[in-house]
Coordinates of C-alpha atoms and ligand atoms in Angstrom, one line a residue:
X27 CA -59.7 30.0 -17.4
X28 CA -58.1 26.4 -17.8
X29 CA -58.2 24.4 -14.6
X30 CA -55.3 22.0 -15.4
X31 CA -51.9 22.5 -17.1
X32 CA -50.2 19.6 -18.9
X33 CA -46.6 19.8 -19.9
X34 CA -46.0 18.1 -23.3
X35 CA -42.6 17.2 -24.6
X36 CA -41.4 18.6 -27.9
X37 CA -39.8 16.3 -30.5
X38 CA -40.7 12.7 -31.3
X39 CA -43.1 12.3 -28.3
X40 CA -45.3 15.2 -29.3
X41 CA -47.3 13.6 -32.2
X42 CA -48.2 10.4 -30.2
X43 CA -49.0 12.5 -27.1
X44 CA -51.4 14.6 -29.2
X45 CA -52.9 11.5 -30.8
X46 CA -53.5 10.1 -27.3
X47 CA -55.1 13.3 -26.1
X48 CA -57.2 13.5 -29.2
X49 CA -58.6 10.0 -28.6
X50 CA -59.5 11.1 -25.1
X51 CA -61.4 13.9 -26.7
X52 CA -58.9 16.6 -25.5
X53 CA -58.0 18.7 -28.4
X54 CA -55.5 21.5 -28.8
X55 CA -56.4 22.7 -32.3
X56 CA -53.7 25.4 -32.6
X57 CA -51.0 23.1 -31.4
X58 CA -52.2 20.3 -33.8
X59 CA -51.8 22.8 -36.6
X60 CA -48.1 23.2 -35.8
X61 CA -47.8 26.7 -34.2
X62 CA -44.5 27.9 -32.7
X63 CA -46.3 29.1 -29.6
X64 CA -45.5 27.4 -26.3
X65 CA -48.8 27.7 -24.5
X66 CA -52.1 26.5 -25.8
X67 CA -55.7 26.2 -24.6
X68 CA -57.9 23.1 -25.2
X69 CA -61.0 23.4 -27.4
X70 CA -63.3 23.0 -24.3
X71 CA -61.3 25.6 -22.4
X72 CA -60.7 23.2 -19.5
X73 CA -57.0 22.5 -20.1
X74 CA -53.8 24.3 -20.9
X75 CA -50.9 22.6 -22.7
X76 CA -47.3 23.9 -22.5
X77 CA -44.4 22.7 -24.6
X78 CA -41.1 21.8 -22.9
X79 CA -37.8 20.3 -23.9
X80 CA -37.6 16.6 -23.0
X81 CA -35.2 16.9 -20.1
X82 CA -37.0 19.9 -18.6
X83 CA -40.5 18.2 -18.5
X84 CA -40.4 16.8 -15.0
X85 CA -39.0 20.1 -13.7
X86 CA -42.1 22.0 -14.7
X87 CA -44.2 19.3 -13.0
X88 CA -42.1 19.2 -9.8
X89 CA -42.4 22.9 -9.2
X90 CA -46.1 23.0 -10.1
X91 CA -45.8 25.2 -13.2
X92 CA -47.6 22.2 -14.7
X93 CA -50.0 19.9 -12.9
X94 CA -49.3 17.0 -15.2
X95 CA -46.6 16.0 -17.7
X96 CA -45.9 13.5 -20.4
X97 CA -42.3 12.4 -20.0
X98 CA -40.1 9.4 -21.0
X99 CA -39.1 7.0 -18.2
X100 CA -35.5 7.6 -19.1
X101 CA -35.8 11.4 -18.3
X102 CA -37.9 10.7 -15.2
X103 CA -35.2 8.5 -13.7
X104 CA -32.3 10.6 -14.9
X105 CA -33.7 13.9 -13.6
X106 CA -34.8 12.4 -10.3
X107 CA -37.5 15.0 -9.7
X108 CA -40.2 14.7 -7.1
X109 CA -43.2 13.8 -9.2
X110 CA -45.6 10.9 -9.1
X111 CA -46.2 8.5 -11.9
X112 CA -49.9 7.9 -12.9
X113 CA -50.1 6.0 -16.2
X114 CA -47.7 4.1 -18.4
X115 CA -48.9 5.5 -21.8
X116 CA -47.3 2.9 -24.0
X117 CA -45.9 5.5 -26.4
X118 CA -42.3 6.4 -27.1
X119 CA -41.2 2.9 -26.5
X120 CA -37.4 2.3 -26.7
X121 CA -34.6 0.7 -24.7
X122 CA -31.6 2.0 -22.7
X123 CA -28.6 -0.2 -23.6
X124 CA -24.8 -0.6 -23.0
X125 CA -23.2 -0.8 -26.5
X126 CA -19.7 -1.1 -27.8
X127 CA -17.9 -1.2 -31.2
X128 CA -18.2 -4.7 -32.6
X129 CA -14.5 -5.6 -32.3
X130 CA -14.5 -4.3 -28.7
X131 CA -17.3 -6.8 -27.9
X132 CA -15.2 -9.7 -29.2
X133 CA -12.4 -8.5 -26.9
X134 CA -14.7 -8.1 -23.9
X135 CA -16.1 -11.6 -24.5
X136 CA -12.6 -13.0 -24.3
X137 CA -11.1 -10.9 -21.6
X138 CA -14.1 -9.3 -19.7
X139 CA -13.7 -5.8 -18.3
X140 CA -12.7 -4.4 -15.0
X141 CA -12.8 -0.7 -15.8
X142 CA -14.4 1.3 -18.5
X143 CA -14.8 4.8 -20.0
X144 CA -18.5 5.3 -20.9
X145 CA -20.0 8.2 -22.8
X146 CA -23.7 9.0 -22.2
X147 CA -26.5 11.5 -21.9
X148 CA -27.6 9.6 -18.8
X149 CA -24.8 9.7 -16.2
X150 CA -27.1 8.9 -13.3
X151 CA -28.6 5.8 -14.9
X152 CA -25.1 4.7 -16.2
X153 CA -23.4 5.2 -12.9
X154 CA -26.1 3.2 -11.1
X155 CA -25.9 0.4 -13.6
X156 CA -22.2 -0.1 -13.2
X157 CA -22.3 0.4 -9.4
X158 CA -24.6 -2.6 -9.2
X159 CA -22.2 -4.6 -11.4
X160 CA -19.2 -3.5 -9.3
X161 CA -17.4 -2.2 -12.4
X162 CA -15.1 0.7 -12.1
X163 CA -16.3 3.3 -14.6
X164 CA -15.4 6.8 -15.8
X165 CA -18.6 8.5 -17.1
X166 CA -18.2 11.2 -19.8
X167 CA -21.4 13.3 -20.1
X168 CA -22.4 14.2 -23.6
X169 CA -25.5 16.0 -25.0
X170 CA -26.0 14.2 -28.3
X171 CA -24.5 12.1 -31.0
X172 CA -23.2 9.8 -28.3
X173 CA -22.5 7.0 -30.8
X174 CA -19.6 9.0 -32.0
X175 CA -17.6 8.8 -28.8
X176 CA -16.2 5.2 -29.0
X177 CA -15.5 5.6 -32.8
X178 CA -13.0 8.4 -32.2
X179 CA -11.4 7.1 -28.9
X180 CA -13.3 9.4 -26.5
X181 CA -14.8 6.3 -24.7
X182 CA -14.8 2.5 -24.7
X183 CA -18.6 2.3 -25.1
X184 CA -21.9 4.1 -24.6
X185 CA -25.0 4.0 -22.5
X186 CA -27.7 5.3 -24.8
X187 CA -31.2 4.9 -26.2
X188 CA -32.0 2.5 -29.0
X189 CA -35.3 2.9 -30.9
X190 CA -35.0 1.4 -34.4
X191 CA -31.4 0.3 -33.9
X192 CA -30.4 2.2 -37.1
X193 CA -27.9 4.6 -35.5
X194 CA -26.0 1.8 -33.7
X195 CA -26.0 -0.4 -36.9
X196 CA -24.8 2.3 -39.2
X197 CA -21.9 3.2 -36.9
X198 CA -20.7 -0.3 -36.3
X199 CA -21.8 -0.5 -32.7
X200 CA -23.6 -3.5 -31.0
X201 CA -25.7 -3.9 -27.9
X202 CA -23.8 -5.6 -25.2
X203 CA -26.5 -5.5 -22.5
X204 CA -30.1 -4.1 -22.1
X205 CA -30.4 -1.8 -19.2
X206 CA -34.0 -0.5 -19.1
X207 CA -37.2 -0.7 -21.1
X208 CA -38.5 2.8 -21.7
X209 CA -41.9 4.3 -22.5
X210 CA -43.6 7.6 -21.8
X211 CA -45.5 8.1 -18.5
X212 CA -48.2 10.5 -17.4
X213 CA -46.6 12.2 -14.3
X214 CA -48.2 14.5 -11.8
X215 CA -47.3 17.3 -9.3
X216 CA -47.4 16.2 -5.7
X217 CA -49.5 19.2 -4.4
X218 CA -51.9 19.2 -7.4
X219 CA -52.8 15.6 -6.5
X220 CA -54.5 17.0 -3.3
X221 CA -55.6 20.5 -4.4
X222 CA -57.0 19.5 -7.8
X223 CA -57.9 15.9 -7.0
X224 CA -61.2 15.7 -8.9
X225 CA -60.2 17.3 -12.2
X226 CA -56.9 15.5 -12.1
X227 CA -58.6 12.1 -11.5
X228 CA -61.0 12.9 -14.3
X229 CA -58.1 13.6 -16.7
X230 CA -56.2 10.5 -15.6
X231 CA -59.3 8.3 -16.1
X232 CA -59.9 9.6 -19.6
X233 CA -56.3 8.9 -20.6
X234 CA -56.3 5.5 -18.8
X235 CA -59.5 4.4 -20.8
X236 CA -57.7 5.3 -24.1
X237 CA -54.5 3.5 -23.1
X238 CA -56.3 0.3 -21.9
X239 CA -58.6 0.3 -24.9
X240 CA -55.7 0.5 -27.3
Ligands
PRP312 C1 -31.5 9.2 -29.9 C2 -30.5 8.3 -29.2 C3 -29.8 7.6 -30.4 C4 -30.9 7.5 -31.4 C5 -31.5 6.1 -31.5 O1 -30.8 10.3 -30.3 O2 -29.6 9.0 -28.4 O3 -28.7 8.3 -30.8 O4 -31.9 8.4 -31.1 O5 -32.5 6.0 -32.5 P1 -32.5 4.7 -33.5 O6 -32.2 3.5 -32.7 O7 -33.8 4.8 -34.1 O8 -31.4 5.0 -34.5 P2 -31.5 11.7 -30.8 O9 -32.2 11.4 -32.1 O10 -32.4 12.2 -29.7 O11 -30.4 12.7 -31.2 P3 -29.1 13.1 -30.3 O12 -28.0 12.1 -30.7 O13 -28.7 14.5 -30.8 O14 -29.4 13.1 -28.9

């Protein structure tokens, strides 16, 4: 019976997460082979991996359905769940930015802005950013293809993630300001930290060695 459950994030974070675990000698052979199952046991029988959607990852950890999780810093902040952060894993690196269509940036450079309509998948992060800047903002929550919003008049600009920069570029948008550097973090359940202290520390150390040795 596995002693520790770790919630992994489906999508682009999954391959680098599995690579990191593999280098720590924690293998999930069936998952590595690309099964559609959602629960897997490690080769040594000590660990269980579950597969979650990105935005749900901290929820599984907060409620203790998973002892540990691998989650992007963007999701950790946006979801605001009660979890603790153990290790910056240095994978899934990207940036949260404020971006506008190019011609709008020229106008803003000349006239500035006092109020804006912003589309984003991250309303909490966006609202906090503009609150600190004292800018009046209407936030429109979207679930994807955020770059589309200012191109069809839904918003003035966007707060979104930039990885390669290709999506912004190919849609004629430009970064106006960087908001946050993002990478994936190992997060933990607050109760497990006490009740499973030893095995949790052991897991954390194995991961930390790989990250620091990289
Ligand atoms: C993310 C993000 C950007 C894009 C950035 O979207 O919201 O749209 O990736 O990547 P790039 O800088 O490498 O082009 P995702 O792929 O998660 O799809 P979504 O728009 O459906 O959320």
